[in-house]
XYZ file of C-alpha atoms in Angstrom:
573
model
C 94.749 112.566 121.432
C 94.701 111.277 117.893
C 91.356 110.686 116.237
C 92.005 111.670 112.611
C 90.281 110.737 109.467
C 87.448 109.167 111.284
C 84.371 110.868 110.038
C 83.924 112.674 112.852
C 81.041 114.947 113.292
C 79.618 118.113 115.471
C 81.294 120.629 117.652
C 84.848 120.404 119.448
C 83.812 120.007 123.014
C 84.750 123.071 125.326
C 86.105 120.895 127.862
C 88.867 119.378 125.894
C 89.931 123.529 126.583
C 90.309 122.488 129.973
C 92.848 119.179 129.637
C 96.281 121.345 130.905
C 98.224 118.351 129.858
C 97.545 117.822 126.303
C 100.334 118.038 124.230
C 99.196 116.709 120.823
C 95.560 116.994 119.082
C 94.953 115.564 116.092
C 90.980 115.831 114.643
C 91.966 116.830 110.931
C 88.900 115.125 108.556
C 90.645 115.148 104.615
C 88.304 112.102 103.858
C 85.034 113.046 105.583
C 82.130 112.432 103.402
C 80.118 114.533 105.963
C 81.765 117.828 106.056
C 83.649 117.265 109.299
C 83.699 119.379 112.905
C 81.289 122.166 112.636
C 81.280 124.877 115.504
C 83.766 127.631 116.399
C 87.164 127.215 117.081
C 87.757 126.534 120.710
C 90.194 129.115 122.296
C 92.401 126.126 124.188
C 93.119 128.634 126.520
C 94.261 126.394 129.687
C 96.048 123.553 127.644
C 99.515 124.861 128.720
C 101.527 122.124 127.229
C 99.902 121.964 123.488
C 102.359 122.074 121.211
C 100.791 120.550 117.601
C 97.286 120.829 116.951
C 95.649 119.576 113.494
C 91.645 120.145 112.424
C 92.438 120.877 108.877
C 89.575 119.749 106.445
C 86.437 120.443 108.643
C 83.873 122.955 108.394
C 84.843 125.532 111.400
C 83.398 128.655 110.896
C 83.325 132.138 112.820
C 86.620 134.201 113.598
C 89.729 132.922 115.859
C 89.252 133.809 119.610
C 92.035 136.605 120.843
C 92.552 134.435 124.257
C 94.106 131.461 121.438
C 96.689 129.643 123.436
C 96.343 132.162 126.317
C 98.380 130.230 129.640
C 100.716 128.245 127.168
C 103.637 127.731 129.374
C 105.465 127.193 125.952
C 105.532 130.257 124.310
C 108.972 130.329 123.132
C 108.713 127.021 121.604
C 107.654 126.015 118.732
C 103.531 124.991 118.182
C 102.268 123.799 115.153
C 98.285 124.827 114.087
C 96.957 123.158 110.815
C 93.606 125.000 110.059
C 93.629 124.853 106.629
C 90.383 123.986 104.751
C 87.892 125.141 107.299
C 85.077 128.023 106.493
C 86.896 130.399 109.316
C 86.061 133.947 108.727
C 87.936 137.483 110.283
C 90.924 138.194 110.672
C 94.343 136.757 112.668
C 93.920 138.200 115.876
C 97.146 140.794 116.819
C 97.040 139.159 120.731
C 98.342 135.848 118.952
C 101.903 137.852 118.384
C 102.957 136.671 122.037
C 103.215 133.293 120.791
C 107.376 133.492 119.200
C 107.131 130.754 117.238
C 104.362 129.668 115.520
C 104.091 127.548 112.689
C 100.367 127.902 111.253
C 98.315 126.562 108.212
C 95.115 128.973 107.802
C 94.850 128.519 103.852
C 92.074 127.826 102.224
C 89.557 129.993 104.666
C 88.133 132.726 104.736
C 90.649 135.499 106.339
C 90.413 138.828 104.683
C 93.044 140.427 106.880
C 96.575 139.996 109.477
C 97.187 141.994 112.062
C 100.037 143.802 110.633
C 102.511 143.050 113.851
C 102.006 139.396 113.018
C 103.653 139.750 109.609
C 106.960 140.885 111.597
C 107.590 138.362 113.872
C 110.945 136.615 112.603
C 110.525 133.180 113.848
C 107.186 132.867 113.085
C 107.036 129.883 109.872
C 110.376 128.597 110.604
C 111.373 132.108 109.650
C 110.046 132.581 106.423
C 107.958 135.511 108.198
C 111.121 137.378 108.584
C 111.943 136.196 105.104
C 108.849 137.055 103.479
C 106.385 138.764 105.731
C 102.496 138.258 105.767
C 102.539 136.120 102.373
C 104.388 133.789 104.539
C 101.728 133.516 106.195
C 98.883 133.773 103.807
C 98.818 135.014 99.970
C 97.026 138.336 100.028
C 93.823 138.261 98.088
C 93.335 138.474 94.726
C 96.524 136.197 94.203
C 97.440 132.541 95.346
C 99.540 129.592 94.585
C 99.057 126.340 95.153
C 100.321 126.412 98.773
C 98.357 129.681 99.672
C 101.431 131.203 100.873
C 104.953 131.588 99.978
C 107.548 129.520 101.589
C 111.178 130.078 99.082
C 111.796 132.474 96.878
C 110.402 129.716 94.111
C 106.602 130.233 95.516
C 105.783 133.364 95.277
C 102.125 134.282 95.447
C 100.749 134.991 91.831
C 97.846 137.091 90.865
C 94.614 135.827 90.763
C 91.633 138.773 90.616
C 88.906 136.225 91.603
C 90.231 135.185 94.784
C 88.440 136.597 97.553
C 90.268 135.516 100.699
C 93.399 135.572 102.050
C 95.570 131.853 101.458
C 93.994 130.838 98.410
C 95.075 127.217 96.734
C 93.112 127.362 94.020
C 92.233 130.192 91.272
C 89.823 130.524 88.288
C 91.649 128.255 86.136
C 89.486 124.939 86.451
C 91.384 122.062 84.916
C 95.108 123.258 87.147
C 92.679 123.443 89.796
C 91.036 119.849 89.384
C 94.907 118.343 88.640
C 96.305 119.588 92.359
C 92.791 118.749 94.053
C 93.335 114.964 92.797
C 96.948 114.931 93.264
C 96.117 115.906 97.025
C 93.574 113.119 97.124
C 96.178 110.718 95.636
C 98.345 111.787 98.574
C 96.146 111.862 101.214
C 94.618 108.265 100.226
C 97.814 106.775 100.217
C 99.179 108.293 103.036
C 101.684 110.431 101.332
C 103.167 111.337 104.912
C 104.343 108.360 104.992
C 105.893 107.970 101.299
C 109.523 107.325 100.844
C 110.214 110.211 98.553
C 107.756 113.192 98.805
C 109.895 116.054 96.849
C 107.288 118.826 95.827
C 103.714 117.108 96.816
C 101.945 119.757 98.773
C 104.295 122.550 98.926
C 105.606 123.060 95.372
C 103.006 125.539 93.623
C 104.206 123.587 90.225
C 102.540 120.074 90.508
C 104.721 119.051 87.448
C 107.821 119.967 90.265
C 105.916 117.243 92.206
C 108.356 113.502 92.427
C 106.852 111.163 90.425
C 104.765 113.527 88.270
C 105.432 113.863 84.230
C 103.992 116.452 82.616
C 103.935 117.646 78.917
C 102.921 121.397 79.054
C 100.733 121.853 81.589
C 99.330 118.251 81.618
C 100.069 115.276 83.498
C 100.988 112.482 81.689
C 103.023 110.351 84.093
C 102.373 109.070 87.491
C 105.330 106.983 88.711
C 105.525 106.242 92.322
C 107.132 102.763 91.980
C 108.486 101.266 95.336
C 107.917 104.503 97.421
C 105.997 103.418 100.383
C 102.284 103.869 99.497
C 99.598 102.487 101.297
C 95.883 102.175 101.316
C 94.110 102.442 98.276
C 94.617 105.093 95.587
C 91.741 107.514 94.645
C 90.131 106.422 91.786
C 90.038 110.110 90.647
C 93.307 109.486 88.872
C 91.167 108.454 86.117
C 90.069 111.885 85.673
C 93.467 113.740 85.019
C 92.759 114.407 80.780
C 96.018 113.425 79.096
C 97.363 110.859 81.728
C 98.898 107.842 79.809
C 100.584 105.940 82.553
C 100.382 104.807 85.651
C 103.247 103.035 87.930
C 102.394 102.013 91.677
C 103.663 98.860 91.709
C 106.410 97.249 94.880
C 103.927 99.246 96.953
C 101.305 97.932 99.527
C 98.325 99.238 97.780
C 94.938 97.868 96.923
C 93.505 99.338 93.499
C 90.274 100.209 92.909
C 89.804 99.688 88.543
C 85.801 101.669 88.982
C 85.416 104.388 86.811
C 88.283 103.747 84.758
C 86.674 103.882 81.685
C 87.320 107.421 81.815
C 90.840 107.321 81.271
C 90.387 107.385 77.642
C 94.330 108.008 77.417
C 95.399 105.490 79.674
C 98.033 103.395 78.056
C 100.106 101.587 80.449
C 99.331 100.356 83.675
C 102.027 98.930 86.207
C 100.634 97.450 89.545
C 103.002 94.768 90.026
C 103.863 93.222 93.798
C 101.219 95.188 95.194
C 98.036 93.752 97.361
C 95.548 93.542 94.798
C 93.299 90.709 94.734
C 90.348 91.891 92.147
C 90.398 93.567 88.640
C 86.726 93.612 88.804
C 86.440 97.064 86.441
C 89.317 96.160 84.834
C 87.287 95.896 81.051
C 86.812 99.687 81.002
C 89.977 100.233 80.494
C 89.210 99.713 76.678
C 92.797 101.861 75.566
C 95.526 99.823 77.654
C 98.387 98.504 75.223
C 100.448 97.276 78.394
C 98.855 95.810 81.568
C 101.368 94.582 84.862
C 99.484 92.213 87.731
C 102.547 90.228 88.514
C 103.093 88.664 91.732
C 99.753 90.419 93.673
C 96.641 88.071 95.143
C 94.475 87.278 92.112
C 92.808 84.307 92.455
C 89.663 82.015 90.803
C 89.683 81.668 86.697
C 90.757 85.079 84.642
C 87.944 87.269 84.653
C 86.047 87.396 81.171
C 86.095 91.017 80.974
C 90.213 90.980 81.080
C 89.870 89.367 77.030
C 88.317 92.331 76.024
C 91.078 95.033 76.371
C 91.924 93.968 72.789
C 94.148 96.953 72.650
C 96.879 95.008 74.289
C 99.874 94.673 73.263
C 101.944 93.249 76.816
C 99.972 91.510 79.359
C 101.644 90.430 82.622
C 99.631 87.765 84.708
C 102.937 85.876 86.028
C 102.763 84.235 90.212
C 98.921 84.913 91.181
C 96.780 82.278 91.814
C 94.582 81.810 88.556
C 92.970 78.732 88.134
C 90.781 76.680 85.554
C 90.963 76.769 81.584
C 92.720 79.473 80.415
C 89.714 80.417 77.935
C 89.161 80.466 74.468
C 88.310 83.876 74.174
C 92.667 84.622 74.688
C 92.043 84.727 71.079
C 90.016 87.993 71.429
C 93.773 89.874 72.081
C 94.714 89.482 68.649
C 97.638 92.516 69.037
C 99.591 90.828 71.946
C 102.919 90.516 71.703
C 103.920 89.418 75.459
C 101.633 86.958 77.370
C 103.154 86.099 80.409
C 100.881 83.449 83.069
C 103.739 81.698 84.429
C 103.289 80.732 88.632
C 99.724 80.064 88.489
C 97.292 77.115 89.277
C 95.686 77.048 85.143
C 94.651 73.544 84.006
C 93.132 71.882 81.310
C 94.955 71.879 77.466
C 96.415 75.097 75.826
C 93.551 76.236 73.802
C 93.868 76.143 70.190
C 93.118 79.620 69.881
C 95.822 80.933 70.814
C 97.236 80.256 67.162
C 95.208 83.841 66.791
C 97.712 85.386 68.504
C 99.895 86.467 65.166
C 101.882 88.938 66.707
C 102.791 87.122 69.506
C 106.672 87.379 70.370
C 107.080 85.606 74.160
C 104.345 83.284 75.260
C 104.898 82.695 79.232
C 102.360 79.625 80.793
C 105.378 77.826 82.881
C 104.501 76.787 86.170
C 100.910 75.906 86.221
C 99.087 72.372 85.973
C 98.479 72.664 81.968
C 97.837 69.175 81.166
C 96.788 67.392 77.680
C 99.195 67.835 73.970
C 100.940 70.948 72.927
C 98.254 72.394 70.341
C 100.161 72.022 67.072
C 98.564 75.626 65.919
C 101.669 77.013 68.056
C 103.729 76.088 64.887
C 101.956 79.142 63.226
C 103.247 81.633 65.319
C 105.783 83.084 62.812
C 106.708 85.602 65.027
C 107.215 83.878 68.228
C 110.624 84.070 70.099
C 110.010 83.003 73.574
C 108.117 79.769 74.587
C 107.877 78.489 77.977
C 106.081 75.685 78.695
C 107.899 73.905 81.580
C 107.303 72.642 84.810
C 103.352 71.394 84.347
C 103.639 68.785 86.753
C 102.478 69.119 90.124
C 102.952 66.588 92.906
C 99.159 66.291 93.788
C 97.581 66.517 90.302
C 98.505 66.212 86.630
C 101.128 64.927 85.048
C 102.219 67.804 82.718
C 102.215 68.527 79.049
C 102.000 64.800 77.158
C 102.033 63.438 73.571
C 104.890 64.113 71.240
C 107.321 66.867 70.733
C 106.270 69.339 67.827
C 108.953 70.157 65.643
C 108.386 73.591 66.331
C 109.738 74.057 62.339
C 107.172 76.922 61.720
C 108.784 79.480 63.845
C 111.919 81.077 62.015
C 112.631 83.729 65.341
C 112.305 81.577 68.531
C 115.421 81.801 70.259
C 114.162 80.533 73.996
C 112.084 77.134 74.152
C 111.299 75.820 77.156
C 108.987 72.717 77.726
C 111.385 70.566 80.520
C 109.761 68.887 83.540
C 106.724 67.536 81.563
C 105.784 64.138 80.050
C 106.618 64.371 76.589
C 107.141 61.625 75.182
C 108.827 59.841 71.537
C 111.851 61.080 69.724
C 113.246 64.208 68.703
C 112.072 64.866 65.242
C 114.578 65.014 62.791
C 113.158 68.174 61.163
C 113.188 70.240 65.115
C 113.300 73.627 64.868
C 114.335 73.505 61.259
C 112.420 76.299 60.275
C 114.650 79.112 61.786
C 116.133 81.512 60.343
C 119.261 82.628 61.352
C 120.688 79.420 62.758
C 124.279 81.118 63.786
C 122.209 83.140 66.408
C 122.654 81.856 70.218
C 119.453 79.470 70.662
C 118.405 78.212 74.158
C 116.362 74.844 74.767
C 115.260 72.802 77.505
C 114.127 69.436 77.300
C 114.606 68.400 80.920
C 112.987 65.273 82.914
C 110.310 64.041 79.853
C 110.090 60.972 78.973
C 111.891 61.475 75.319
C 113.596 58.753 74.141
C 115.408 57.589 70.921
C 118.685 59.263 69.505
C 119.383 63.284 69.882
C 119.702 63.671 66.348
C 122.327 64.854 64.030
C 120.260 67.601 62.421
C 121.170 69.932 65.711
C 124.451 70.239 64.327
C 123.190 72.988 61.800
C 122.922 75.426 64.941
C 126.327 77.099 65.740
C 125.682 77.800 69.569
C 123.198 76.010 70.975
C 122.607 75.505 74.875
C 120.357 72.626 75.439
C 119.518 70.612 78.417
C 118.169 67.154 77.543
C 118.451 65.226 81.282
C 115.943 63.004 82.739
C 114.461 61.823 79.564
C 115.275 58.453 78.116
C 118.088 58.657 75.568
C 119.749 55.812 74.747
C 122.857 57.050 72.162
C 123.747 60.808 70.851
C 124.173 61.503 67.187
C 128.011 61.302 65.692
C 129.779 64.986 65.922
C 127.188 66.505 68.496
C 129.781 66.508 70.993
C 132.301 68.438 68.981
C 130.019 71.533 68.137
C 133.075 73.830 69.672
C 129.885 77.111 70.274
C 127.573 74.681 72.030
C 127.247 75.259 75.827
C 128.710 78.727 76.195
C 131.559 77.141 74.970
C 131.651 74.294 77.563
C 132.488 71.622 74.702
C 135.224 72.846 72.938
C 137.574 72.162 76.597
C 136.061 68.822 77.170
C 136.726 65.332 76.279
C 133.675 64.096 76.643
C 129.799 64.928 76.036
C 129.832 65.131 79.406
C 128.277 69.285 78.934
C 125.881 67.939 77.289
C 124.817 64.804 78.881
C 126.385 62.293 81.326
C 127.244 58.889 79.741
C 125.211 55.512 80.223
C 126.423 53.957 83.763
C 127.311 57.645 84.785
C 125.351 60.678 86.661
C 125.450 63.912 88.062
C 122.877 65.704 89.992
C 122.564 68.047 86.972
C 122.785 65.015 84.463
C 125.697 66.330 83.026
C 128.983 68.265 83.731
C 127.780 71.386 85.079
C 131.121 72.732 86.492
C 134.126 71.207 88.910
C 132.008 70.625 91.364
C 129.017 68.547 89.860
C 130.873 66.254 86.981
C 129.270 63.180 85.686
C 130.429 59.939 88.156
C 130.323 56.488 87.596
C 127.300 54.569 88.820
C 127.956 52.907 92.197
C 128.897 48.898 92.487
C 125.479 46.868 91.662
C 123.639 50.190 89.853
C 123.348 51.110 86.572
C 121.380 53.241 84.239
C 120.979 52.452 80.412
C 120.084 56.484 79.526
C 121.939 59.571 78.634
C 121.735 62.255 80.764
C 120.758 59.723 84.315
C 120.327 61.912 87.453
C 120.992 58.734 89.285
C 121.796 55.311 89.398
C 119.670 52.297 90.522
C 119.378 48.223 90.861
C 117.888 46.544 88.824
C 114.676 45.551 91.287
C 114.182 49.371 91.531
C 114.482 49.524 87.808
C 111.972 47.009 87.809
C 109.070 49.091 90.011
C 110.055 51.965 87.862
C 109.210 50.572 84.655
C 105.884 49.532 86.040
C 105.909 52.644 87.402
C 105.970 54.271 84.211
C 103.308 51.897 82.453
C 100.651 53.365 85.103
C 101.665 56.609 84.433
C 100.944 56.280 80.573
C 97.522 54.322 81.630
C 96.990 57.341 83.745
C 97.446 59.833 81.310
C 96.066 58.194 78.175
C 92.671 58.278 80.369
C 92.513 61.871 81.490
C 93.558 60.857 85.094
C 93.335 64.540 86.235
C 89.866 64.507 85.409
C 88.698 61.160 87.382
C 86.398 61.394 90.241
C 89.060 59.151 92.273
C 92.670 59.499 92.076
C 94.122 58.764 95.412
C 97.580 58.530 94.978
C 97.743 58.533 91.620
């Protein structure tokens, strides 16, 4: 009979005494809110088969009956009792030494005395009675540890003149004392039974012993249970614990609850990553975060307005939710980011201009959404900027992706990644593209695929020594003299060809790649009665189709020069 953890209220009835087949009772009440069982301890007398019985964290007073357990029929075997956290009083009755085997939890009562044949009976705790005698069973008083009794030689009982009672957890010191009490509710809310790796919680008197925990000195400063099978939803009294700078529950399936988080005044980084959270409501009290992870969890609707005002951060990590509308204005409020990472979302409208605030900006993420409207050109002023990812804004329904012209991007001497493909740029490449960077011998990545650029790839990419960049599906009509003998481009690709196939497939030629991507996906010529005028072609088609695609095209520029994605009516579209 399992009814744990349900709130449970008055006395144990007497006639549960009287069920001889019971083998199993579990009533234990760690998150009551209304102080649990109340009443005396029943004496079970006539349940002859129990074997585990758990009603720690009620509020059981009065002493244990002598006649405990009196007809078990299994008194050689072992039975497990959890009392621990109760109000009982007395002593531990010396007629309980005809049970052989008992494994009990009385800690955290009020016992002021063991029968003194008890503390001799060798198989009693697994054997650490034999090992250790009564503090096996219960720390004497006046000392404790944080298991209230001794278990290895590593746990002894240590003095502690206030304690009263016998199997004390706690002693006078009040901040150790608060750090186990909201370990144990991190535990118990996240059914730490149940956790992958448990080294230490709840039987280690060191909690800095405990897996997972960091300490410096005596105080926490580290809580990582990454990927370690939590579940439920962590106490917020985490937020308490003085010196704790960072938290790591993420690959768990947890909820979070960000309430009262404001009093983490030390909280620095926060990783909750691939877990089941679906609100940061709270989240803007968390005023000293320099590093936030929500990636991949259920977050949905626009970003929440208190999120720009952790202008502390420094690393913010949005990526696969399902955030949509404008990303806002007020991203300019985060003026010390250096990592903004969106990508996987459902965010429309333009890129806000204000994002040029972003100085210290380093990787800028938004791939993957439905950002529609021109690349702001106050990106250029992102000196710092090494990462951009832009691509894949167009989504089959709605929007037609990033439009307008390619920036030059010449005002940002460090990027090394840009990625804008699978959009509807549009025009030439300029001349002067990415001119601005610094070191140009440094490996540079860029990917241009399926816009609608057009024109020649110009000659001025030859100042970059190894350059990978992907340029199919646009509408290239010729590449630049002496591109296709840069020896460093594409890993290397170039220097064993013949052709510019590595970088683009021919006019009249394709590949599903538009280009030579390796032996098995070369560049092919078109089939008999196809053709296709571009650089790059991922296929080949008649001239009809040709035809329907070039009108094709025209209504696609009509659509987007009139904010299309914004028109009451745009069936099919």
């Amino acid at each position: 009979l399992i009814l744990s953890e349900n709130d449970l209220e008055g006395t144990i009835p007497l006639e549960i005494s009287q069920m001889t087949n019971l083998e199993q009772l579990s009533l234990h009440q760690s998150t009551n809110t209304k102080g649990g069982l109340t009443g005396t301890l029943p004496d079970f007398a006539k349940c002859e088969n129990l074997s585990a019985l758990h009603l720690a964290s009620n509020s059981l007073t009065g002493p244990l009956p002598d006649d405990f357990l009196k007809f078990t029929s299994i008194l050689n075997n072992v039975i497990e009792v959890d009392l621990s956290n109760n109000q009982i009083t007395g002593a531990i009755p010396s007629d309980w030494a005809r049970l052989n085997s008992l494994q009990i939890d009385l800690t955290d009562n009020e016992i002021v005395s063991i029968s003194s044949g008890l503390c001799k009976k060798p198989d009693w705790q697994s054997g650490n009675v034999g090992i250790y005698g009564c503090d096996a069973l219960l720390c004497n008083s006046a000392t404790f540890n944080v298991l209230g009794k001794q278990i290895s030689p590593d746990t002894p009982c240590k003095p502690c003149p206030s304690s009263k009672f016998m199997g004390a957890t706690q002693c006078d010191n009040t901040e150790l004392n608060d750090a186990i009490s909201i370990l144990k509710a991190l535990y118990i809310s996240t059914n730490g039974q149940m956790w992958t790796i448990s080294d230490g919680w709840m039987e280690d008197p060191d909690v800095c012993n405990w897996y997972g925990i960091e300490c410096e000195g005596n105080d926490i400063v580290k809580i990582t249970l990454s990927d370690n099978g939590l579940t439920g939803v962590p106490t917020n009294q985490i937020y308490e614990l003085p010196k704790l700078r960072e938290i790591d529950l993420e690959l768990n399936e947890i909820g979070f609850n960000f309430n009262g988080i404001k009093d983490a005044t030390k909280l620095e980084t926060l990783y909750l990553s691939s877990t089941q959270i679906d609100s940061i409501q709270g989240i803007g009290g968390a005023k000293y975060l320099t590093t936030l992870h929500l990636t991949d969890n259920y977050l949905s609707g626009p970003i929440p307005a208190e999120l720009y005002s952790l202008t502390k951060l420094e690393q913010l990590f949005l990526n696969y939710n399902q955030f949509n509308g404008r990303l806002s204005s007020k991203i300019g409020n985060l003026a010390n980011l250096e990592a903004l990472y969106m990508t996987g979302n459902k965010l429309t409208g333009q890129i806000p201009f204000n994002i040029a605030q972003l100085t210290n900006l380093k990787i800028l993420t938004l791939a993957e959404n439905n950002l529609g409207g021109t690349i702001p050109y106050e990106i250029n002023n992102l000196s710092k900027l090494e990462v951009l990812s832009l691509q894949s804004q167009k989504d089959d329904n709605k929007g037609s992706g990033l439009s307008g012209p390619l920036l030059s991007f010449n005002g940002l001497p460090n990027i090394q990644k840009l990625y804008l493909g699978n959009n509807n740029l549009d025009g030439t490449i300029p001349y002067e593209f990415l001119d601005g960077i610094t070191d140009k011998s440094k490996p540079i990545e860029i990917e241009l695929i399926s816009n609608s650029l057009n024109g020649e790839v110009p000659s001025s990419l030859s100042q970059f020594d190894k350059l990978n960049i992907l340029l199919a599906g646009n509408e290239f009509l010729s590449l630049a003299p002496g591109l296709c003998n840069m020896e460093n481009w594409m890993d290397g690709e170039l220097a064993t060809s013949e052709s510019c196939d590595s970088i683009m497939c021919a006019p009249d030629n394709y590949s599903d790649y538009g280009r030579l991507k390796d032996i098995d996906n070369t560049c092919e010529p078109c089939p008999s009665s196809t053709y296709t005028p571009f650089w790059g072609s991922f296929s080949c088609v008649t001239e009809e189709i040709a035809l329907v695609q070039d009108e094709q095209a025209i209504l696609e520029m009509f659509y987007t020069s009139l904010g299309g994605n914004e028109w009451h009516l745009d069936q099919n579209w």
